Coordinates of C-alpha atoms and ligand atoms in Angstrom, one line a residue:
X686 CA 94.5 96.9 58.1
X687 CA 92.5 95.7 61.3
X688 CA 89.9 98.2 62.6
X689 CA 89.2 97.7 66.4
X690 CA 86.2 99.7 68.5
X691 CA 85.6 101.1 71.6
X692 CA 83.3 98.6 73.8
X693 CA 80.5 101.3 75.2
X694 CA 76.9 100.1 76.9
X695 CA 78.3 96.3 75.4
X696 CA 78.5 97.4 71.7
X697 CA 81.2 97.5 69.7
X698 CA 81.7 100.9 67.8
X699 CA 83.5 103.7 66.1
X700 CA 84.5 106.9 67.8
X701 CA 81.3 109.4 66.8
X702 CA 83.7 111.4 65.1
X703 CA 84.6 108.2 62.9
X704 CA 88.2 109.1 63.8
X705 CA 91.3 106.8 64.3
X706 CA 95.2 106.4 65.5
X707 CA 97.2 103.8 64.0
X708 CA 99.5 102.0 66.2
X709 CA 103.0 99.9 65.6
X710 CA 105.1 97.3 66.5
X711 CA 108.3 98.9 69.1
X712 CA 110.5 96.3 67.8
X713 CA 109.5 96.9 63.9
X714 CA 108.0 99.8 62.8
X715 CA 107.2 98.4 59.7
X716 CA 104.8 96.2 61.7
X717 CA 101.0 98.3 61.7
X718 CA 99.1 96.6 64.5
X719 CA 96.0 98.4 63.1
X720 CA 94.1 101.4 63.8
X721 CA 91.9 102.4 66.7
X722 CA 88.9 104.3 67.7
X723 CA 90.4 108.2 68.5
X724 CA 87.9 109.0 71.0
X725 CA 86.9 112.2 72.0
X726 CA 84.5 114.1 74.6
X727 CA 81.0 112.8 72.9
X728 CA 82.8 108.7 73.4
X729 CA 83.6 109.6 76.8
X730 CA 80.2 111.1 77.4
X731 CA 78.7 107.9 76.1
X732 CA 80.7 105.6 78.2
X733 CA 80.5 107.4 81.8
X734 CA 76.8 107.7 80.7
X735 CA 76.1 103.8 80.0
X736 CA 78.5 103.3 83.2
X737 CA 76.2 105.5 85.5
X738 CA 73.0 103.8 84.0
X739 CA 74.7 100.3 84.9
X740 CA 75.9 101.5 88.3
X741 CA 71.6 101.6 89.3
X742 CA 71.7 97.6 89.1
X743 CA 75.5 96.7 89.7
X744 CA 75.2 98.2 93.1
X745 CA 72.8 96.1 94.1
X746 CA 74.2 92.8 92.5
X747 CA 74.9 90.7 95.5
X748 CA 78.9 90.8 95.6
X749 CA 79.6 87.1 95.7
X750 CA 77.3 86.9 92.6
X751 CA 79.4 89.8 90.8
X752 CA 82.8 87.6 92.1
X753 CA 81.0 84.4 90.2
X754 CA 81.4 86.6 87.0
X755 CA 84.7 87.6 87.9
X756 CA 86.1 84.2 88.4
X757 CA 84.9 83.8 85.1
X758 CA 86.9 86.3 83.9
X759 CA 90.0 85.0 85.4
X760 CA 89.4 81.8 83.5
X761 CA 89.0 83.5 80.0
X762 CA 92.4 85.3 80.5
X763 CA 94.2 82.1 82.0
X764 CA 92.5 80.0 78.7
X765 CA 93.6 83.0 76.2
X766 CA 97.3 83.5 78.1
X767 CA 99.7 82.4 75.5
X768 CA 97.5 84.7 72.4
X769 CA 97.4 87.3 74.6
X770 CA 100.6 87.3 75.6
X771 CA 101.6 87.7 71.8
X772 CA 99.5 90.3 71.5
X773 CA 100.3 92.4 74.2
X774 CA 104.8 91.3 73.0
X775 CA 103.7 92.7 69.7
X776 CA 102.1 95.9 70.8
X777 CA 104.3 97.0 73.6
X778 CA 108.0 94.9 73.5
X779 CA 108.7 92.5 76.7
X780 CA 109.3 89.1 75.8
X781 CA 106.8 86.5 75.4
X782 CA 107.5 85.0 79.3
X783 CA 107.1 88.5 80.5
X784 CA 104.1 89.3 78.7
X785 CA 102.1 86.1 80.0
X786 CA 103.4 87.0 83.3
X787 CA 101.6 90.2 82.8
X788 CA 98.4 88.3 82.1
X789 CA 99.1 86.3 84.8
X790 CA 99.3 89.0 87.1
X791 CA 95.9 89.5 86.0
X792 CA 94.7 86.2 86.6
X793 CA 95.7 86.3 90.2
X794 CA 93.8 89.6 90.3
X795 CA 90.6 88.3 88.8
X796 CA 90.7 85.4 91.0
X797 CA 91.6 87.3 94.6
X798 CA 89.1 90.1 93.8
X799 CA 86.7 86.9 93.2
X800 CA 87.1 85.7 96.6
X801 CA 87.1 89.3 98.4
X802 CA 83.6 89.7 97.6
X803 CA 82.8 87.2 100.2
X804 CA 85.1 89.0 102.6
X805 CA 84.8 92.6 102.3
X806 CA 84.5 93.1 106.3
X807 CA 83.0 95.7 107.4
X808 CA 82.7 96.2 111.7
X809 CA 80.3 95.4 113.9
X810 CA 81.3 97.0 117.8
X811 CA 78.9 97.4 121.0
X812 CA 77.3 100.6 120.9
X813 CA 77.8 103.2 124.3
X814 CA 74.2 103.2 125.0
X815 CA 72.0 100.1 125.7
X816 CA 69.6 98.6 123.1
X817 CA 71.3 100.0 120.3
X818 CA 74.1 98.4 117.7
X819 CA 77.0 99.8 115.7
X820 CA 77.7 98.7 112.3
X821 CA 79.9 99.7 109.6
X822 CA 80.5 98.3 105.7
X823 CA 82.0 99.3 102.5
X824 CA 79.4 100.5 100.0
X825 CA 80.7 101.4 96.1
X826 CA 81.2 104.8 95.1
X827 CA 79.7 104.9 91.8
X828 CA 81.9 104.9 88.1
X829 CA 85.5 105.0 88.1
X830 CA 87.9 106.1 85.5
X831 CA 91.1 103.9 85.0
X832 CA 93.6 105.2 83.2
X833 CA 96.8 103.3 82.4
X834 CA 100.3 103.1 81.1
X835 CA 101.4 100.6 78.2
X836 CA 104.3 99.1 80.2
X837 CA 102.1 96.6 82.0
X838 CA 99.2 96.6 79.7
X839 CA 96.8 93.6 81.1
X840 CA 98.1 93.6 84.7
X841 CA 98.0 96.9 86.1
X842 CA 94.7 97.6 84.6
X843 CA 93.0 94.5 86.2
X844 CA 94.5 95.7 89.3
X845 CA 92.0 99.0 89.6
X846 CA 89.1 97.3 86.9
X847 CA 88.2 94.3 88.9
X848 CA 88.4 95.3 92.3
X849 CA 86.1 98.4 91.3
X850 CA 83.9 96.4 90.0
X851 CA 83.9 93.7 93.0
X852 CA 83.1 96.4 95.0
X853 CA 80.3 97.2 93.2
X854 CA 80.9 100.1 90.8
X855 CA 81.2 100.8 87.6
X856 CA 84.3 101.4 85.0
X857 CA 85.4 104.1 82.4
X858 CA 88.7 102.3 81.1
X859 CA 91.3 104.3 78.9
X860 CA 94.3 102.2 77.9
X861 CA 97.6 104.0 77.2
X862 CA 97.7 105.1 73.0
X863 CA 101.0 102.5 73.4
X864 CA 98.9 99.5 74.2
X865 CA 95.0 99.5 72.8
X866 CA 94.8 96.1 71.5
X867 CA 95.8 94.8 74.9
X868 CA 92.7 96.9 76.4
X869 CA 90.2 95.7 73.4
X870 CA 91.1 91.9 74.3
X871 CA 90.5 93.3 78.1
X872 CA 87.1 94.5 77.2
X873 CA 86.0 91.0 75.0
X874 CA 87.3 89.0 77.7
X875 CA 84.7 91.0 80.2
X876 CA 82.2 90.7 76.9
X877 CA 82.5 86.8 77.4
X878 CA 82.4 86.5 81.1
X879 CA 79.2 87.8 81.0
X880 CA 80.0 91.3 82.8
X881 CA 76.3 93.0 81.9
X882 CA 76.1 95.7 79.5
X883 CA 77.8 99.3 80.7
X884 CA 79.4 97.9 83.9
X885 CA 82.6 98.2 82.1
X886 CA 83.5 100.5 79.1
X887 CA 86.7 100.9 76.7
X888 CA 87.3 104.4 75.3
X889 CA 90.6 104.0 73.1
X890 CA 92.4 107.4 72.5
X891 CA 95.4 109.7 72.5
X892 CA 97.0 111.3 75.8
X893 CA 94.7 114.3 75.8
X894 CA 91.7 112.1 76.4
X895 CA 92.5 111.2 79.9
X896 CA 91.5 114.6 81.0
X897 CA 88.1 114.5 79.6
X898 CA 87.7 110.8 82.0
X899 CA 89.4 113.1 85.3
X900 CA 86.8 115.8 84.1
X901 CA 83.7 113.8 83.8
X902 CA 81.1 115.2 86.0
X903 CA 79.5 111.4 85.8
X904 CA 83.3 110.0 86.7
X905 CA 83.3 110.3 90.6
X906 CA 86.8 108.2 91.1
X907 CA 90.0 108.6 89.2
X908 CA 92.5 105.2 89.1
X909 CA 96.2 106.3 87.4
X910 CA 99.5 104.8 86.7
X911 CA 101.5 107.0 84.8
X912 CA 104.5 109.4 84.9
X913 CA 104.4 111.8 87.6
X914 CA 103.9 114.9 85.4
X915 CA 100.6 113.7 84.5
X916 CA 99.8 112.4 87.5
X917 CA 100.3 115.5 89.3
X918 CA 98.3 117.6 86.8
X919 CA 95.4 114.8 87.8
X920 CA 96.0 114.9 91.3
X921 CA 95.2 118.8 90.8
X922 CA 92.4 118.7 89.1
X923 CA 91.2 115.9 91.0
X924 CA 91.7 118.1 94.3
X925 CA 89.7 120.8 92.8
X926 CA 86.6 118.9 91.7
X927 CA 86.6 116.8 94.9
X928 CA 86.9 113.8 93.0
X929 CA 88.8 110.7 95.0
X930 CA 92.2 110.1 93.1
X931 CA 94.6 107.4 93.2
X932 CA 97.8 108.0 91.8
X933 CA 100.5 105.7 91.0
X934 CA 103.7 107.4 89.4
X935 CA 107.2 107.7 89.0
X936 CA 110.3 105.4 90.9
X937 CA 113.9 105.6 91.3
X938 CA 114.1 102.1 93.0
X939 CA 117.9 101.5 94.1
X940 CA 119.1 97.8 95.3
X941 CA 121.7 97.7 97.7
X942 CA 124.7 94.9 97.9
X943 CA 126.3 94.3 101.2
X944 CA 129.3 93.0 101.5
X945 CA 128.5 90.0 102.9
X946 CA 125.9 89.5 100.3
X947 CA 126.1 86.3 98.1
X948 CA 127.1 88.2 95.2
X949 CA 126.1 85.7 92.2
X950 CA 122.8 86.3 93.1
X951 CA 123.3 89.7 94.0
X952 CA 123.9 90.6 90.5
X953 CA 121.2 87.8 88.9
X954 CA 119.0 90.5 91.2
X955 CA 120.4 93.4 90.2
X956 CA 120.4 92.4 86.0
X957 CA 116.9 91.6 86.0
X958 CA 115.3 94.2 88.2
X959 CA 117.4 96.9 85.7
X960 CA 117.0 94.9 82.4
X961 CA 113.4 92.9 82.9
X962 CA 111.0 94.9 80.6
X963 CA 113.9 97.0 79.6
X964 CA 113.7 99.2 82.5
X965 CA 110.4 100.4 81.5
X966 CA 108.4 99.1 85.2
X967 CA 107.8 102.2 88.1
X968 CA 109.5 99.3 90.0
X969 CA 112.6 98.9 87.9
X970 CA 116.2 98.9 89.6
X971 CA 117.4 102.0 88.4
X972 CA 120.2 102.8 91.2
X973 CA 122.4 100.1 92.5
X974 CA 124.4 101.1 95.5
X975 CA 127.3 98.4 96.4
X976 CA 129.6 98.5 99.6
X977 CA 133.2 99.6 98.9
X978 CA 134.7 96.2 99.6
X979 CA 132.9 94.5 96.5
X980 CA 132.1 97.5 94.7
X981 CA 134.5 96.6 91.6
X982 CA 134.1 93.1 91.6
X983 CA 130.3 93.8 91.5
X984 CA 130.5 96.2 88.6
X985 CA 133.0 93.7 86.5
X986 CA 130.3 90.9 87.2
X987 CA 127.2 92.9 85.9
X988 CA 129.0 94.5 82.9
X989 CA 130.0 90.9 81.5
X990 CA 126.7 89.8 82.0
X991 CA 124.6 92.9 80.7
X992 CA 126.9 92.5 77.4
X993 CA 125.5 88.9 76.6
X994 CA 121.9 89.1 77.4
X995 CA 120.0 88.6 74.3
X996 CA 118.4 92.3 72.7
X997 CA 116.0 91.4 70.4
X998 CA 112.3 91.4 69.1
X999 CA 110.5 90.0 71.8
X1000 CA 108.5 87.5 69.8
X1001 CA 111.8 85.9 69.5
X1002 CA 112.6 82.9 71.0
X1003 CA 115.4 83.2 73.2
X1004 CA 115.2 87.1 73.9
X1005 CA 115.7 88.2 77.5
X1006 CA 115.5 91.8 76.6
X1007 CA 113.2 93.7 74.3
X1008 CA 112.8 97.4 72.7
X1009 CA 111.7 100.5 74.6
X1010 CA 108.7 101.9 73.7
X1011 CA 109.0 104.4 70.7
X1012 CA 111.0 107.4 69.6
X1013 CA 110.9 110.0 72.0
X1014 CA 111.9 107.7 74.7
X1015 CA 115.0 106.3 72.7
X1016 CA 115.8 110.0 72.4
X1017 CA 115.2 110.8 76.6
X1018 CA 117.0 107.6 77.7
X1019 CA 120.0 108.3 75.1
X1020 CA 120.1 112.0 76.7
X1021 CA 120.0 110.9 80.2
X1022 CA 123.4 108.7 79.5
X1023 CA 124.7 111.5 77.5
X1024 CA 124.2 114.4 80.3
X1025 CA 125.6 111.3 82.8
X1026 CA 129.3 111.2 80.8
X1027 CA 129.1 115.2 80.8
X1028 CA 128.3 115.0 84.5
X1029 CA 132.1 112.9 84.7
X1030 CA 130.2 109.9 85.3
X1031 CA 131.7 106.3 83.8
X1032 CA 130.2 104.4 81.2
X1033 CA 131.1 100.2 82.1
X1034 CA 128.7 99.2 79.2
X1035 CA 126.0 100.3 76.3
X1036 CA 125.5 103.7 75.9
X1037 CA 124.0 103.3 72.6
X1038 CA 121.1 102.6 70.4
X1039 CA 121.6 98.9 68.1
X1040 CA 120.8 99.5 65.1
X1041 CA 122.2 95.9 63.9
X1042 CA 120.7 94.2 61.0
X1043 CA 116.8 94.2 61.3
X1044 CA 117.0 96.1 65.0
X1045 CA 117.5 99.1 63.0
X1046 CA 114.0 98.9 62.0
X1047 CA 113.3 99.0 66.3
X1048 CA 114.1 101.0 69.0
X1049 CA 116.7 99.1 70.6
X1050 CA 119.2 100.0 73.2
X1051 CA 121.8 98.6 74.9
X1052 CA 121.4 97.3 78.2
X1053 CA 123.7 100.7 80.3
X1054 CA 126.0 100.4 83.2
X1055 CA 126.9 104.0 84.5
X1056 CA 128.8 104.2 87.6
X1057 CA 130.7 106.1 90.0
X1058 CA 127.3 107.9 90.0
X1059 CA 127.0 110.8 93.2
X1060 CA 124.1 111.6 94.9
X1061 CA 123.6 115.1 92.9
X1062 CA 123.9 113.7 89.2
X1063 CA 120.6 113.8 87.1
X1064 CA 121.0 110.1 86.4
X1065 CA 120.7 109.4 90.4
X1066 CA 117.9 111.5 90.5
X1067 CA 115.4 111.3 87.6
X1068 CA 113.3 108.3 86.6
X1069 CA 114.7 107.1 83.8
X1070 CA 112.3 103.8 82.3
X1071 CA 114.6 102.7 80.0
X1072 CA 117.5 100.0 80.4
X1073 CA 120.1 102.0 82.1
X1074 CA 121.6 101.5 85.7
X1075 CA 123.0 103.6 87.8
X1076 CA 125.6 102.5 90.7
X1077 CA 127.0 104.1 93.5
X1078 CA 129.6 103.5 96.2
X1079 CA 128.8 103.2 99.7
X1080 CA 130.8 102.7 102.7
X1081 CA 128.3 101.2 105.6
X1082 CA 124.5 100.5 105.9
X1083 CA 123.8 103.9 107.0
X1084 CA 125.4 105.7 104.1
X1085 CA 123.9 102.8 102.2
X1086 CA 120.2 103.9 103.1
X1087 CA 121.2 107.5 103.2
X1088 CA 121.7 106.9 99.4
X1089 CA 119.0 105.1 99.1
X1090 CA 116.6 107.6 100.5
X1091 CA 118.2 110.9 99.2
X1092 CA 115.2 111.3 96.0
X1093 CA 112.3 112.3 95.9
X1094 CA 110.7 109.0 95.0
X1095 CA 109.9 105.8 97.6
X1096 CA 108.0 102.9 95.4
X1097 CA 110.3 99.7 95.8
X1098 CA 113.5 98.8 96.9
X1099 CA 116.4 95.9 98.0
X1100 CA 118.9 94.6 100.1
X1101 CA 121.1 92.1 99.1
X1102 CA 122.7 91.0 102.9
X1103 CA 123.4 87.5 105.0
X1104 CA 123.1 89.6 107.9
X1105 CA 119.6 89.9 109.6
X1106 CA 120.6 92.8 111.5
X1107 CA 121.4 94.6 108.6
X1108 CA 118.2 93.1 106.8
X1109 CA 116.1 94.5 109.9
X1110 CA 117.4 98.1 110.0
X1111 CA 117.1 98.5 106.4
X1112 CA 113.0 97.4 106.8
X1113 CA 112.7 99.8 109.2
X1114 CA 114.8 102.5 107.7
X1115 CA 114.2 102.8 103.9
X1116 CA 111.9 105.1 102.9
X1117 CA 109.6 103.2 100.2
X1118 CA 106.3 101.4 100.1
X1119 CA 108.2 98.0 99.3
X1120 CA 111.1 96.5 100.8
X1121 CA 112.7 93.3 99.1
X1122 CA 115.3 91.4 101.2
X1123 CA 117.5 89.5 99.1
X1124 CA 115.6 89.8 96.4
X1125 CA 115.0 92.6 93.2
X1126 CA 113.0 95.3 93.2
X1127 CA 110.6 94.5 90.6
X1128 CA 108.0 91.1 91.5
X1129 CA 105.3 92.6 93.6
X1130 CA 102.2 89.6 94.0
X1131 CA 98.8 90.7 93.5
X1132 CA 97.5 90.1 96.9
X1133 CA 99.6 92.7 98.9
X1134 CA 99.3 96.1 99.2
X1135 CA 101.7 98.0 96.0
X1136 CA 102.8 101.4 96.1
X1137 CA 104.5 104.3 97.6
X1138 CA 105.8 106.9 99.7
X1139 CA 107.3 110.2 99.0
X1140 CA 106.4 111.7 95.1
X1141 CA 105.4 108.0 94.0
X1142 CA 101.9 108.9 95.0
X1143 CA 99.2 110.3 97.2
X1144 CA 98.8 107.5 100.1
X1145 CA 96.7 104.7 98.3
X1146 CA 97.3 101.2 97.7
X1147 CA 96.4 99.1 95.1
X1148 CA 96.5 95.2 95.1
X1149 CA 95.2 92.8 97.8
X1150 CA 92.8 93.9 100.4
X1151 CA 94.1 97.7 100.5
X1152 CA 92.7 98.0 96.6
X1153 CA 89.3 98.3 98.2
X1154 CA 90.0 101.4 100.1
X1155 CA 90.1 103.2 97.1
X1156 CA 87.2 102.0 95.3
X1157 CA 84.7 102.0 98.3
X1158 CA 83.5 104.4 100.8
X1159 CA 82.0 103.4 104.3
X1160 CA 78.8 103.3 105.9
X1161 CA 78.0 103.4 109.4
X1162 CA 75.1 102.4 110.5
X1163 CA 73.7 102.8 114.1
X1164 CA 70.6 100.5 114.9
X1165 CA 68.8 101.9 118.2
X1166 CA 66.3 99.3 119.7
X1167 CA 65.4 101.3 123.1
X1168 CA 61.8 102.3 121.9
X1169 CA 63.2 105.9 123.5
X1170 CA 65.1 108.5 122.6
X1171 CA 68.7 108.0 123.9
X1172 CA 71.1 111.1 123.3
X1173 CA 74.7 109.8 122.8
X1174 CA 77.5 111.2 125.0
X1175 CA 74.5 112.8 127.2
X1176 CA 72.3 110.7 128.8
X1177 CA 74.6 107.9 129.3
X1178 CA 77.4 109.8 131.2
Ligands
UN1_1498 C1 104.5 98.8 87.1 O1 105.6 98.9 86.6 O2 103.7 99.8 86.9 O3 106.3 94.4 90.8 C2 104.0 97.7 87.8 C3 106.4 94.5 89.6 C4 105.2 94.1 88.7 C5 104.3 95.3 88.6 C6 105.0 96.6 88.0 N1 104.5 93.0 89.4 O4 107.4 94.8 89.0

């Protein structure tokens, strides 16, 4: 069986303990990926330690120079796409298209965070008093932790890694237990590109580990996507060590179909923002809410499609919809469609685990249309991350957004409408970081600001030029040339 290493100080090695975790194939558990390094507090120690010894030089790297090395790494993923893509299908599900979108995602990153290093503006204003100048810039913090979820294993780490490190500091990166060989291809890519020796460490490991990262007294920003259970538990601990915290959790993301919508694409919206990754994205379509005039004609639409997309292994050609994770989330998603039928909700299709032929030997389920669901029902309210939609009937816009808005959630969300005024109040009105019009709720492009309102997270934003208020503090600067003492507010007024 493959043995793969943490990536500490730019070597490769064991945990210190000598300890591993063996991780498998969602779509055939028969499939061992290999076994990782099961890091524990002395790896973690070793890591923030090499990353605080880098962080002396790093800093003072001239940022277009550290973009140089980032473009490079950019080009390393876009030349290893397709094999990575594979790897990343095998460890963690999505389809092959998906997961090079992933890594594409990643590209853009690497690329964008490249060219930001010769634009991180800082600003420069007249000064009250005369002889004297104002400045202000972004200076790095100092190491960050990253901590990430499987679902997008490449992409959403590059989102927090290499902006952190455009910015000057250095990185502690755990990769979800789900997803490790993504993160050890991650860490060899930054290997080749010439990223210098303890600028960015890999420190493989179980659940638990995360704390030790959010604990570090060397670890001075924490980066997390993640559910919101352990995301809050950060954000506490975070608040009492006065650590900076950027927290990315759960959705409920709900489309919305006018009646005036163009329905075929309406429902093209709604299958793939519900089905794409098998539900399993923060931005996945998890409530649809259709006007009463094509609310039936909507549902008969979706359930015929949902029935003929292709479940399967995802390194299948052909496969539009892969496995979810593992067991205890086949078990969560089944009881969430379970305690929806006990809640007198309708099942239009799925429902079930497939256990057909060599999907038995996967965690399959069946792409789920629930509907007639009420604003009270668990299934309207909980984050699901599995393939399972919920719709609901609404008679206008407003009761339309009233839906819409009535959880505790606000990451992404749609409108599906020919009419601008409708299109217009609903920008204004939803309450959610995002706001597709006529589009789904899952596509977000690296160079914007992603994230959200409400219990989806604390106020940051990662992606485009917002990423950098996270990973940066600011300096101000005041440059008196008067040859005198001049006191502000005092001897000018
Ligand atoms: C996530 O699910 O954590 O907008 C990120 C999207 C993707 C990113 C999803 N580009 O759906």
């Amino acid at each position: 069986m493959e043995k793969f290493k943490n990536y500490i100080n730019g070597q490769w090695v064991d945990a210190v303990s000598g300890k591993t975790f063996k991780n498998i194939n969602p779509a055939n558990t028969e499939d061992i990926i290999g076994e990782f390094a099961f890091s524990e507090f002395q790896d973690v120690d070793n890591a923030a330690k090499a990353a605080r010894e880098a962080y002396k030089k790093w800093r003072l790297m001239p940022a277009p120079k550290r973009g140089d090395l980032l473009r490079k790494v950019g080009d390393i993923f876009n030349r290893r796409k397709q094999e990575l893509g594979r790897i990343m299908t095998r460890e963690m599900g999505k389809p092959t298209f998906e997961t090079e979108g992933d890594v594409q995602e990643a590209i853009d990153t690497a690329y964008y965070a490249a060219s930001e290093t010769r634009r991180l503006f800082g600003h420069t204003v007249p000064s009250e008093l005369d002889n004297k100048m104002n400045l202000s810039f972004r200076v790095p913090i100092g190491v960050v932790g990253v901590i990430t979820a499987w679902n997008f294993p490449v992409a959403v780490p590059s989102w927090k890694i290499l902006p952190a490190i455009a910015a000057g500091n250095t990185v502690v990166y755990k990769p979800s237990k789900e997803s490790p060989h993504s993160g050890v291809i991650f860490a060899e890519i930054m290997e080749e590109a010439g990223i210098p020796a303890g600028v960015f460490n890999l420190v493989t490991g179980t659940g638990s580990m995360g704390n030790l990262i959010v604990e570090h007294p060397e670890i001075n920003v924490i980066g997390f996507t993640g559910s919101t259970d352990i995301g809050c538990k950060i954000g506490e601990i975070c608040g009492r060590l006065n650590k900076k915290v950027s927290l990315e959790m759960g959705g409920k993301n709900a489309q919305i179909i006018m009646e005036d919508a163009n329905l075929e694409l309406a429902v093209d919206g709604a299958l793939w923002g519900a089905f794409g990754t098998t539900g399993q994205r923060c931005t996945a379509t998890s409530r649809l809410i259709i006007h009463k005039d094509v609310y039936d004609t909507v549902i008969d639409m979706l359930a015929t499609r949902a029935n003929k997309l292709k479940v399967g292994p995802g390194l299948v050609a052909g496969t539009e919809m892969g496995p979810v994770i593992n067991s205890p989330s086949l078990d969560t998603i089944h009881g969430y469609v379970q305690k929806a039928l006990a809640d007198g909700n309708r099942l239009v299709c799925g429902g079930e685990r497939i256990t057909d032929g060599d999907l038995a030997k996967g965690y399959f389920y069946k792409p789920t249309i629930i509907a007639d669901v009420k604003k009270g029902d668990t299934i309207f309210q909980e984050e699901i991350f599995g393939p399972v939609l919920a719709v609901s009937k609404a008679d206008s816009l407003d009761h339309a957004i009233e839906l819409q808005n009535s959880v505790d959630f606000g990451l992404s969300s749609s409108i599906f409408t020919k009419n601008v005024n409708d299109a217009f109040r609903a920008i204004r009105d939803i309450e959610a970081g995002i706001t597709y019009i006529n589009a789904p709720t899952i596509g977000a492009e690296a160079h914007m600001p992603f994230g959200g309102v409400k219990g989806t997270g604390n106020g940051h934003r990662e992606g485009g030029w917002t990423v950098f208020d996270i990973f940066t503090e600011w300096k101000t600067v005041y440059v008196d040339y008067s040859d005198k003492l001049q006191r502000a507010q005092i001897d000018n007024y």
